[in-house]
PDB file of C-alpha atoms in Angstrom:
ATOM      1  CA  MET A   1     -14.138  88.103 -24.061  1.00 53.00           C
ATOM      2  CA  ASP A   2     -15.721  85.058 -25.588  1.00 55.00           C
ATOM      3  CA  PRO A   3     -12.718  82.810 -27.139  1.00 53.00           C
ATOM      4  CA  TYR A   4     -15.671  81.281 -29.398  1.00 51.00           C
ATOM      5  CA  GLU A   5     -16.757  84.610 -30.772  1.00 54.00           C
ATOM      6  CA  GLU A   6     -17.595  84.730 -34.355  1.00 53.00           C
ATOM      7  CA  GLU A   7     -14.486  85.341 -36.490  1.00 53.00           C
ATOM      8  CA  LYS A   8     -12.186  85.613 -33.782  1.00 54.00           C
ATOM      9  CA  ARG A   9     -11.762  82.086 -32.786  1.00 53.00           C
ATOM     10  CA  LYS A  10      -8.238  80.789 -31.993  1.00 52.00           C
ATOM     11  CA  TYR A  11      -9.206  77.523 -30.737  1.00 49.00           C
ATOM     12  CA  LEU A  12     -11.874  75.171 -32.309  1.00 51.00           C
ATOM     13  CA  SER A  13     -13.869  72.525 -30.855  1.00 51.00           C
ATOM     14  CA  PRO A  14     -14.390  68.834 -31.835  1.00 51.00           C
ATOM     15  CA  LEU A  15     -18.093  69.514 -32.080  1.00 52.00           C
ATOM     16  CA  ASP A  16     -17.344  72.371 -34.691  1.00 52.00           C
ATOM     17  CA  LYS A  17     -16.111  70.019 -37.013  1.00 51.00           C
ATOM     18  CA  LYS A  18     -18.563  69.534 -39.842  1.00 52.00           C
ATOM     19  CA  GLU A  19     -19.464  66.393 -41.423  1.00 53.00           C
ATOM     20  CA  ALA A  20     -18.201  66.136 -45.158  1.00 51.00           C
ATOM     21  CA  GLU A  21     -20.773  66.310 -47.539  1.00 55.00           C
ATOM     22  CA  PRO A  22     -21.768  63.381 -49.855  1.00 56.00           C
ATOM     23  CA  LEU A  23     -20.210  63.944 -53.421  1.00 54.00           C
ATOM     24  CA  THR A  24     -22.574  63.765 -56.474  1.00 56.00           C
ATOM     25  CA  PRO A  25     -21.736  60.921 -59.041  1.00 51.00           C
ATOM     26  CA  VAL A  26     -20.064  63.608 -61.157  1.00 48.00           C
ATOM     27  CA  GLU A  27     -17.938  65.191 -58.522  1.00 49.00           C
ATOM     28  CA  ALA A  28     -16.807  61.718 -57.363  1.00 49.00           C
ATOM     29  CA  PHE A  29     -15.518  61.219 -60.988  1.00 46.00           C
ATOM     30  CA  VAL A  30     -13.800  64.496 -60.852  1.00 50.00           C
ATOM     31  CA  GLU A  31     -12.085  63.938 -57.638  1.00 51.00           C
ATOM     32  CA  ILE A  32     -10.369  60.747 -58.758  1.00 50.00           C
ATOM     33  CA  PRO A  33      -6.605  61.528 -59.086  1.00 53.00           C
ATOM     34  CA  ILE A  34      -5.264  60.981 -62.582  1.00 51.00           C
ATOM     35  CA  GLU A  35      -2.175  59.285 -61.478  1.00 52.00           C
ATOM     36  CA  THR A  36      -4.667  56.639 -59.539  1.00 50.00           C
ATOM     37  CA  ILE A  37      -6.279  55.860 -63.128  1.00 48.00           C
ATOM     38  CA  GLU A  38      -2.608  55.538 -64.648  1.00 50.00           C
ATOM     39  CA  GLN A  39      -1.502  53.147 -62.157  1.00 52.00           C
ATOM     40  CA  ASP A  40      -4.505  51.073 -62.559  1.00 50.00           C
ATOM     41  CA  THR A  41      -4.298  51.014 -65.955  1.00 49.00           C
ATOM     42  CA  VAL A  42      -0.625  50.032 -65.898  1.00 47.00           C
ATOM     43  CA  ALA A  43      -1.159  47.598 -63.332  1.00 48.00           C
ATOM     44  CA  ASP A  44      -3.801  45.873 -65.652  1.00 51.00           C
ATOM     45  CA  GLU A  45      -1.201  45.367 -68.635  1.00 53.00           C
ATOM     46  CA  PRO A  46       0.253  42.128 -69.128  1.00 55.00           C
ATOM     47  CA  LEU A  47       3.935  41.528 -68.201  1.00 52.00           C
ATOM     48  CA  PHE A  48       4.668  40.799 -71.711  1.00 52.00           C
ATOM     49  CA  PRO A  49       2.620  42.425 -74.434  1.00 65.00           C
ATOM     50  CA  VAL A  50       0.591  40.130 -76.632  1.00 66.00           C
ATOM     51  CA  ALA A  51       1.399  41.886 -79.742  1.00 67.00           C
ATOM     52  CA  SER A  52       4.972  41.401 -79.008  1.00 73.00           C
ATOM     53  CA  LEU A  53       4.856  37.827 -78.253  1.00 75.00           C
ATOM     54  CA  LEU A  54       2.656  37.036 -81.260  1.00 80.00           C
ATOM     55  CA  GLU A  55       5.501  38.903 -83.528  1.00 81.00           C
ATOM     56  CA  HIS A  56       8.133  36.858 -81.675  1.00 77.00           C
ATOM     57  CA  LEU A  57       6.167  33.532 -82.376  1.00 84.00           C
ATOM     58  CA  THR A  58       5.149  34.276 -85.852  1.00 87.00           C
ATOM     59  CA  GLU A  59       8.933  34.763 -86.693  1.00 85.00           C
ATOM     60  CA  LEU A  60       9.762  31.511 -85.110  1.00 86.00           C
ATOM     61  CA  ARG A  61       7.372  29.876 -86.921  1.00 90.00           C
ATOM     62  CA  LYS A  62       8.858  31.371 -90.124  1.00 90.00           C
ATOM     63  CA  GLN A  63      12.455  30.067 -89.310  1.00 89.00           C
ATOM     64  CA  ILE A  64      11.075  26.851 -88.570  1.00 92.00           C
ATOM     65  CA  ILE A  65       9.193  26.360 -91.735  1.00 93.00           C
ATOM     66  CA  LYS A  66      12.339  27.643 -93.940  1.00 91.00           C
ATOM     67  CA  GLY A  67      14.625  24.977 -91.752  1.00 91.00           C
ATOM     68  CA  LEU A  68      11.920  22.276 -92.493  1.00 94.00           C
ATOM     69  CA  ILE A  69      11.714  23.058 -96.016  1.00 95.00           C
ATOM     70  CA  VAL A  70      15.503  23.210 -96.520  1.00 93.00           C
ATOM     71  CA  PHE A  71      16.060  20.059 -94.757  1.00 94.00           C
ATOM     72  CA  ILE A  72      13.365  18.172 -96.705  1.00 96.00           C
ATOM     73  CA  LEU A  73      15.026  19.012-100.032  1.00 96.00           C
ATOM     74  CA  PHE A  74      18.380  17.829 -98.840  1.00 93.00           C
ATOM     75  CA  PHE A  75      16.640  14.704 -97.501  1.00 95.00           C
ATOM     76  CA  ILE A  76      15.061  14.008-100.955  1.00 95.00           C
ATOM     77  CA  ILE A  77      18.211  14.746-103.027  1.00 95.00           C
ATOM     78  CA  VAL A  78      20.247  12.322-100.504  1.00 93.00           C
ATOM     79  CA  LEU A  79      17.749   9.602-100.434  1.00 92.00           C
ATOM     80  CA  SER A  80      17.370   9.806-104.439  1.00 93.00           C
ATOM     81  CA  THR A  81      21.143   9.192-104.921  1.00 93.00           C
ATOM     82  CA  ILE A  82      21.807   6.825-102.223  1.00 89.00           C
ATOM     83  CA  ASN A  83      23.404   4.635-104.715  1.00 88.00           C
ATOM     84  CA  ILE A  84      25.905   7.028-105.816  1.00 90.00           C
ATOM     85  CA  TRP A  85      27.650   7.908-102.201  1.00 88.00           C
ATOM     86  CA  PHE A  86      26.467   4.654-100.180  1.00 87.00           C
ATOM     87  CA  PRO A  87      30.000   2.882-101.055  1.00 87.00           C
ATOM     88  CA  TYR A  88      31.769   5.881 -99.445  1.00 87.00           C
ATOM     89  CA  VAL A  89      29.744   5.394 -96.151  1.00 87.00           C
ATOM     90  CA  THR A  90      30.120   1.625 -95.826  1.00 87.00           C
ATOM     91  CA  ARG A  91      33.704   2.001 -96.892  1.00 86.00           C
ATOM     92  CA  GLY A  92      33.309  -1.498 -98.782  1.00 82.00           C
ATOM     93  CA  HIS A  93      32.632  -3.272 -95.683  1.00 86.00           C
ATOM     94  CA  SER A  94      30.413  -6.300 -95.694  1.00 86.00           C
ATOM     95  CA  LEU A  95      27.375  -5.722 -93.616  1.00 88.00           C
ATOM     96  CA  ILE A  96      24.118  -7.953 -93.253  1.00 90.00           C
ATOM     97  CA  ILE A  97      20.564  -7.101 -92.578  1.00 88.00           C
ATOM     98  CA  LEU A  98      18.446  -8.952 -90.165  1.00 84.00           C
ATOM     99  CA  GLY A  99      15.179  -8.316 -91.915  1.00 83.00           C
ATOM    100  CA  PRO A 100      13.201  -6.546 -94.594  1.00 83.00           C
ATOM    101  CA  LEU A 101      12.426  -3.322 -92.726  1.00 86.00           C
ATOM    102  CA  GLU A 102      15.914  -3.196 -91.350  1.00 86.00           C
ATOM    103  CA  VAL A 103      16.922  -1.717 -95.168  1.00 87.00           C
ATOM    104  CA  VAL A 104      14.346   1.015 -94.894  1.00 88.00           C
ATOM    105  CA  LYS A 105      15.703   1.706 -91.382  1.00 87.00           C
ATOM    106  CA  PHE A 106      19.474   1.926 -92.358  1.00 87.00           C
ATOM    107  CA  TYR A 107      18.468   3.972 -95.468  1.00 90.00           C
ATOM    108  CA  MET A 108      16.116   6.604 -93.711  1.00 90.00           C
ATOM    109  CA  THR A 109      18.845   6.682 -90.709  1.00 87.00           C
ATOM    110  CA  ILE A 110      21.686   7.477 -92.989  1.00 88.00           C
ATOM    111  CA  SER A 111      19.722   9.911 -95.241  1.00 90.00           C
ATOM    112  CA  THR A 112      18.320  11.797 -92.486  1.00 91.00           C
ATOM    113  CA  THR A 113      21.962  12.284 -90.806  1.00 87.00           C
ATOM    114  CA  LEU A 114      23.652  13.285 -94.082  1.00 87.00           C
ATOM    115  CA  ALA A 115      20.780  15.549 -94.971  1.00 90.00           C
ATOM    116  CA  PHE A 116      20.867  17.358 -91.357  1.00 89.00           C
ATOM    117  CA  GLY A 117      24.533  17.730 -91.923  1.00 83.00           C
ATOM    118  CA  LEU A 118      24.037  19.256 -95.121  1.00 85.00           C
ATOM    119  CA  ALA A 119      21.505  21.498 -94.118  1.00 87.00           C
ATOM    120  CA  MET A 120      23.133  22.615 -90.774  1.00 82.00           C
ATOM    121  CA  PRO A 121      24.958  25.870 -92.393  1.00 79.00           C
ATOM    122  CA  PHE A 122      21.100  26.948 -93.162  1.00 85.00           C
ATOM    123  CA  LEU A 123      19.619  26.078 -90.013  1.00 84.00           C
ATOM    124  CA  VAL A 124      22.202  27.933 -88.099  1.00 78.00           C
ATOM    125  CA  HIS A 125      21.732  30.812 -90.335  1.00 78.00           C
ATOM    126  CA  PHE A 126      17.824  30.909 -89.649  1.00 84.00           C
ATOM    127  CA  LEU A 127      18.613  30.380 -86.039  1.00 81.00           C
ATOM    128  CA  TRP A 128      21.143  33.295 -85.877  1.00 77.00           C
ATOM    129  CA  SER A 129      18.036  35.694 -87.676  1.00 77.00           C
ATOM    130  CA  PHE A 130      15.753  34.802 -84.679  1.00 80.00           C
ATOM    131  CA  VAL A 131      17.875  35.447 -81.809  1.00 77.00           C
ATOM    132  CA  LYS A 132      19.826  38.185 -83.034  1.00 75.00           C
ATOM    133  CA  PRO A 133      17.388  40.995 -82.295  1.00 76.00           C
ATOM    134  CA  GLY A 134      17.346  39.848 -78.398  1.00 72.00           C
ATOM    135  CA  LEU A 135      21.175  39.703 -77.798  1.00 69.00           C
ATOM    136  CA  LYS A 136      23.272  42.183 -76.383  1.00 73.00           C
ATOM    137  CA  GLU A 137      25.655  43.841 -78.615  1.00 70.00           C
ATOM    138  CA  GLU A 138      28.752  42.147 -77.647  1.00 66.00           C
ATOM    139  CA  GLU A 139      26.870  38.912 -77.790  1.00 66.00           C
ATOM    140  CA  SER A 140      25.690  39.675 -81.155  1.00 69.00           C
ATOM    141  CA  ARG A 141      29.024  40.693 -82.282  1.00 70.00           C
ATOM    142  CA  PHE A 142      30.898  37.433 -81.036  1.00 69.00           C
ATOM    143  CA  LEU A 143      28.540  35.136 -82.607  1.00 69.00           C
ATOM    144  CA  GLY A 144      28.184  36.984 -86.018  1.00 68.00           C
ATOM    145  CA  LEU A 145      32.007  36.818 -85.952  1.00 70.00           C
ATOM    146  CA  TYR A 146      32.686  33.313 -84.985  1.00 75.00           C
ATOM    147  CA  ALA A 147      29.337  31.329 -86.248  1.00 72.00           C
ATOM    148  CA  PRO A 148      31.211  30.587 -89.626  1.00 78.00           C
ATOM    149  CA  VAL A 149      34.274  29.203 -87.622  1.00 82.00           C
ATOM    150  CA  MET A 150      31.984  27.234 -85.382  1.00 81.00           C
ATOM    151  CA  LEU A 151      30.920  25.410 -88.409  1.00 80.00           C
ATOM    152  CA  VAL A 152      34.132  24.843 -90.050  1.00 85.00           C
ATOM    153  CA  LEU A 153      35.311  23.329 -86.501  1.00 87.00           C
ATOM    154  CA  PHE A 154      32.325  21.028 -86.536  1.00 86.00           C
ATOM    155  CA  LEU A 155      32.979  19.843 -90.073  1.00 87.00           C
ATOM    156  CA  LEU A 156      36.756  19.368 -89.325  1.00 91.00           C
ATOM    157  CA  GLY A 157      35.646  17.379 -86.170  1.00 89.00           C
ATOM    158  CA  VAL A 158      33.521  15.096 -87.957  1.00 89.00           C
ATOM    159  CA  ALA A 159      36.179  14.823 -90.935  1.00 91.00           C
ATOM    160  CA  PHE A 160      38.709  13.744 -88.413  1.00 92.00           C
ATOM    161  CA  GLY A 161      36.174  11.300 -86.794  1.00 90.00           C
ATOM    162  CA  TYR A 162      35.449   9.698 -90.199  1.00 91.00           C
ATOM    163  CA  PHE A 163      38.987   9.558 -91.786  1.00 92.00           C
ATOM    164  CA  ILE A 164      40.914   8.769 -88.597  1.00 91.00           C
ATOM    165  CA  VAL A 165      38.751   7.614 -85.732  1.00 89.00           C
ATOM    166  CA  ASN A 166      36.411   5.238 -87.516  1.00 90.00           C
ATOM    167  CA  PRO A 167      38.567   3.189 -89.412  1.00 90.00           C
ATOM    168  CA  LEU A 168      41.336   2.673 -86.945  1.00 89.00           C
ATOM    169  CA  SER A 169      38.728   1.862 -84.451  1.00 88.00           C
ATOM    170  CA  TYR A 170      36.751  -0.388 -86.663  1.00 90.00           C
ATOM    171  CA  SER A 171      39.700  -2.174 -87.891  1.00 89.00           C
ATOM    172  CA  PHE A 172      40.860  -2.909 -84.270  1.00 88.00           C
ATOM    173  CA  LEU A 173      37.694  -3.812 -82.741  1.00 87.00           C
ATOM    174  CA  VAL A 174      36.744  -6.089 -85.830  1.00 89.00           C
ATOM    175  CA  GLY A 175      40.304  -7.846 -85.622  1.00 88.00           C
ATOM    176  CA  VAL A 176      40.064  -8.477 -81.985  1.00 88.00           C
ATOM    177  CA  GLY A 177      36.448  -9.979 -82.357  1.00 88.00           C
ATOM    178  CA  ALA A 178      37.738 -11.972 -85.714  1.00 89.00           C
ATOM    179  CA  THR A 179      40.237 -13.904 -83.293  1.00 87.00           C
ATOM    180  CA  ASN A 180      37.683 -15.950 -81.615  1.00 88.00           C
ATOM    181  CA  PHE A 181      34.404 -15.264 -83.444  1.00 89.00           C
ATOM    182  CA  ASP A 182      33.026 -15.108 -86.888  1.00 89.00           C
ATOM    183  CA  VAL A 183      32.443 -11.379 -87.168  1.00 88.00           C
ATOM    184  CA  MET A 184      29.273 -10.213 -89.065  1.00 90.00           C
ATOM    185  CA  VAL A 185      28.393  -6.548 -88.714  1.00 90.00           C
ATOM    186  CA  SER A 186      24.503  -5.485 -89.212  1.00 90.00           C
ATOM    187  CA  ALA A 187      23.841  -2.470 -91.084  1.00 88.00           C
ATOM    188  CA  SER A 188      22.224  -0.725 -88.115  1.00 86.00           C
ATOM    189  CA  GLU A 189      25.082  -1.638 -85.825  1.00 88.00           C
ATOM    190  CA  TYR A 190      27.443  -0.300 -88.353  1.00 90.00           C
ATOM    191  CA  MET A 191      25.354   2.915 -88.746  1.00 87.00           C
ATOM    192  CA  HIS A 192      25.466   3.575 -84.957  1.00 87.00           C
ATOM    193  CA  PHE A 193      28.946   2.948 -84.776  1.00 89.00           C
ATOM    194  CA  LEU A 194      29.865   5.778 -87.552  1.00 89.00           C
ATOM    195  CA  VAL A 195      27.664   8.357 -86.073  1.00 87.00           C
ATOM    196  CA  MET A 196      29.226   7.600 -82.590  1.00 87.00           C
ATOM    197  CA  THR A 197      32.674   8.089 -84.048  1.00 88.00           C
ATOM    198  CA  THR A 198      32.079  11.344 -85.873  1.00 89.00           C
ATOM    199  CA  VAL A 199      29.433  13.575 -84.514  1.00 86.00           C
ATOM    200  CA  PRO A 200      30.530  13.702 -80.992  1.00 86.00           C
ATOM    201  CA  LEU A 201      34.111  14.910 -82.286  1.00 88.00           C
ATOM    202  CA  GLY A 202      32.187  17.630 -84.222  1.00 86.00           C
ATOM    203  CA  LEU A 203      31.086  18.813 -80.727  1.00 84.00           C
ATOM    204  CA  LEU A 204      34.081  18.377 -78.958  1.00 87.00           C
ATOM    205  CA  PHE A 205      36.230  20.607 -81.592  1.00 88.00           C
ATOM    206  CA  GLU A 206      33.745  23.620 -80.942  1.00 85.00           C
ATOM    207  CA  LEU A 207      35.890  23.993 -77.405  1.00 86.00           C
ATOM    208  CA  PRO A 208      37.884  26.924 -78.312  1.00 86.00           C
ATOM    209  CA  ILE A 209      34.914  28.979 -79.360  1.00 82.00           C
ATOM    210  CA  VAL A 210      32.991  28.044 -76.174  1.00 83.00           C
ATOM    211  CA  ALA A 211      36.044  29.038 -74.133  1.00 84.00           C
ATOM    212  CA  LEU A 212      36.104  32.344 -75.895  1.00 81.00           C
ATOM    213  CA  PHE A 213      32.731  33.159 -75.662  1.00 78.00           C
ATOM    214  CA  LEU A 214      32.841  32.291 -71.783  1.00 80.00           C
ATOM    215  CA  SER A 215      35.629  34.858 -71.475  1.00 80.00           C
ATOM    216  CA  SER A 216      34.041  37.365 -73.536  1.00 74.00           C
ATOM    217  CA  ILE A 217      31.294  37.538 -71.107  1.00 71.00           C
ATOM    218  CA  GLY A 218      33.585  37.413 -68.046  1.00 75.00           C
ATOM    219  CA  VAL A 219      33.119  33.900 -66.792  1.00 81.00           C
ATOM    220  CA  LEU A 220      36.403  32.485 -67.795  1.00 84.00           C
ATOM    221  CA  THR A 221      40.073  33.351 -67.794  1.00 87.00           C
ATOM    222  CA  ALA A 222      43.151  31.961 -68.882  1.00 87.00           C
ATOM    223  CA  ASP A 223      44.498  31.952 -65.248  1.00 90.00           C
ATOM    224  CA  SER A 224      41.195  29.960 -64.066  1.00 89.00           C
ATOM    225  CA  MET A 225      41.722  27.729 -67.364  1.00 89.00           C
ATOM    226  CA  LYS A 226      45.510  26.986 -65.895  1.00 89.00           C
ATOM    227  CA  LYS A 227      44.503  26.367 -62.624  1.00 90.00           C
ATOM    228  CA  ILE A 228      41.987  23.391 -63.115  1.00 89.00           C
ATOM    229  CA  ARG A 229      44.133  22.046 -66.069  1.00 89.00           C
ATOM    230  CA  GLY A 230      44.690  18.982 -64.022  1.00 90.00           C
ATOM    231  CA  TRP A 231      40.982  18.296 -63.511  1.00 92.00           C
ATOM    232  CA  SER A 232      40.151  19.377 -67.015  1.00 88.00           C
ATOM    233  CA  TYR A 233      42.425  16.495 -68.288  1.00 90.00           C
ATOM    234  CA  ILE A 234      40.907  14.212 -66.119  1.00 91.00           C
ATOM    235  CA  ALA A 235      37.484  15.196 -67.149  1.00 89.00           C
ATOM    236  CA  MET A 236      38.313  14.999 -70.832  1.00 88.00           C
ATOM    237  CA  GLY A 237      39.769  11.457 -70.392  1.00 87.00           C
ATOM    238  CA  VAL A 238      36.496  10.479 -68.788  1.00 89.00           C
ATOM    239  CA  GLY A 239      34.530  12.121 -71.669  1.00 84.00           C
ATOM    240  CA  SER A 240      36.647  10.748 -74.212  1.00 84.00           C
ATOM    241  CA  ALA A 241      36.020   6.956 -72.676  1.00 84.00           C
ATOM    242  CA  VAL A 242      32.504   7.523 -72.804  1.00 83.00           C
ATOM    243  CA  ILE A 243      31.861   8.864 -76.289  1.00 80.00           C
ATOM    244  CA  THR A 244      34.317   6.661 -78.136  1.00 78.00           C
ATOM    245  CA  PRO A 245      34.090   2.716 -78.590  1.00 76.00           C
ATOM    246  CA  PRO A 246      35.500   0.866 -75.685  1.00 74.00           C
ATOM    247  CA  ASP A 247      39.118   0.449 -76.824  1.00 76.00           C
ATOM    248  CA  PHE A 248      42.181   2.211 -75.857  1.00 81.00           C
ATOM    249  CA  ILE A 249      43.241   3.355 -79.448  1.00 80.00           C
ATOM    250  CA  SER A 250      39.815   5.153 -79.964  1.00 82.00           C
ATOM    251  CA  GLN A 251      40.142   7.007 -76.470  1.00 84.00           C
ATOM    252  CA  LEU A 252      43.793   7.852 -77.323  1.00 86.00           C
ATOM    253  CA  LEU A 253      42.805   9.360 -80.524  1.00 85.00           C
ATOM    254  CA  VAL A 254      39.917  11.349 -79.147  1.00 86.00           C
ATOM    255  CA  LEU A 255      41.813  12.510 -76.156  1.00 88.00           C
ATOM    256  CA  ILE A 256      44.926  13.924 -77.932  1.00 89.00           C
ATOM    257  CA  PRO A 257      42.854  16.351 -79.917  1.00 88.00           C
ATOM    258  CA  MET A 258      41.068  17.571 -76.665  1.00 89.00           C
ATOM    259  CA  LEU A 259      44.129  18.348 -74.942  1.00 90.00           C
ATOM    260  CA  ILE A 260      45.533  20.207 -78.009  1.00 91.00           C
ATOM    261  CA  LEU A 261      42.184  21.961 -78.216  1.00 89.00           C
ATOM    262  CA  TYR A 262      42.208  22.893 -74.572  1.00 90.00           C
ATOM    263  CA  GLU A 263      45.853  24.515 -74.868  1.00 91.00           C
ATOM    264  CA  ILE A 264      44.686  26.549 -77.617  1.00 89.00           C
ATOM    265  CA  SER A 265      41.819  27.741 -75.838  1.00 89.00           C
ATOM    266  CA  ILE A 266      43.940  29.176 -73.085  1.00 90.00           C
ATOM    267  CA  TYR A 267      46.121  30.755 -75.356  1.00 90.00           C
ATOM    268  CA  LEU A 268      43.173  32.387 -77.400  1.00 87.00           C
ATOM    269  CA  VAL A 269      41.860  33.767 -74.370  1.00 88.00           C
ATOM    270  CA  LYS A 270      45.010  34.964 -72.941  1.00 89.00           C
ATOM    271  CA  ARG A 271      45.474  36.707 -76.060  1.00 87.00           C
ATOM    272  CA  ILE A 272      41.828  38.173 -76.138  1.00 82.00           C
ATOM    273  CA  GLU A 273      42.840  39.408 -72.380  1.00 84.00           C
ATOM    274  CA  ARG A 274      45.979  41.019 -73.651  1.00 86.00           C
ATOM    275  CA  LYS A 275      43.979  42.937 -76.259  1.00 81.00           C
ATOM    276  CA  GLN A 276      41.379  44.054 -74.048  1.00 79.00           C
ATOM    277  CA  ILE A 277      44.007  45.201 -71.833  1.00 82.00           C
ATOM    278  CA  GLU A 278      45.927  47.451 -74.167  1.00 79.00           C
ATOM    279  CA  SER A 279      42.302  48.980 -75.710  1.00 76.00           C
ATOM    280  CA  THR A 280      41.750  50.084 -72.194  1.00 77.00           C
ATOM    281  CA  ALA A 281      45.179  51.587 -71.392  1.00 65.00           C
TER     282      ALA A 281
END
């Protein structure tokens, strides 16, 4: 019996394998798997859709333009009424100018600072409107709840610097200089001193909100804050020495509120943790 008999073969010789016939262009097109076409198409797509990127840039430009308009309006109002509020800024101190251009520089600097402070609530709102769609639910809820508190704490810090730190440190430093020198304070130096003793304090008063935010995302706990309390006090002492004028009174006036705010932050974080435990129980 021939094992290679037609239609009765059980074993095929390699020589019996037929070569594949070339496909026509139409067949070749039909034979391409749909999945391969889809994969190639997906691979060619950009990582960030152009339409979405343009939409974000358009929204960012819109918020920036709105912020600039608000800032310019406040700047015009502040600059046009400078003779009304100027005595409250200088506190009646005798200031000197060292050149004709320093008058313009002083007026522009102080008007810009005040205009920025007045426009800050609007700028924060515009920034919040832009970043809100990209935040997680817990982050959006936290910032939406505490954004007004952050603004109030910043204003309290600035007010603390203006009414307490600035006059005390200014009087102390000028008194020390008057012992051996004829003290004459230039307008630019006074403005620099005023900003240095107010704006950093406004930022430092945000410490409790920063601690609460870090706690809400699981980065910070009350126990960890207690463990590093000593090192935190040292860091705050160094920070108060850096951001305040070089006198002991100013550093002490800034350090004491920082220590109080740190303890308040521990209390608030611990209270939040207790509420989370009660809600999950």
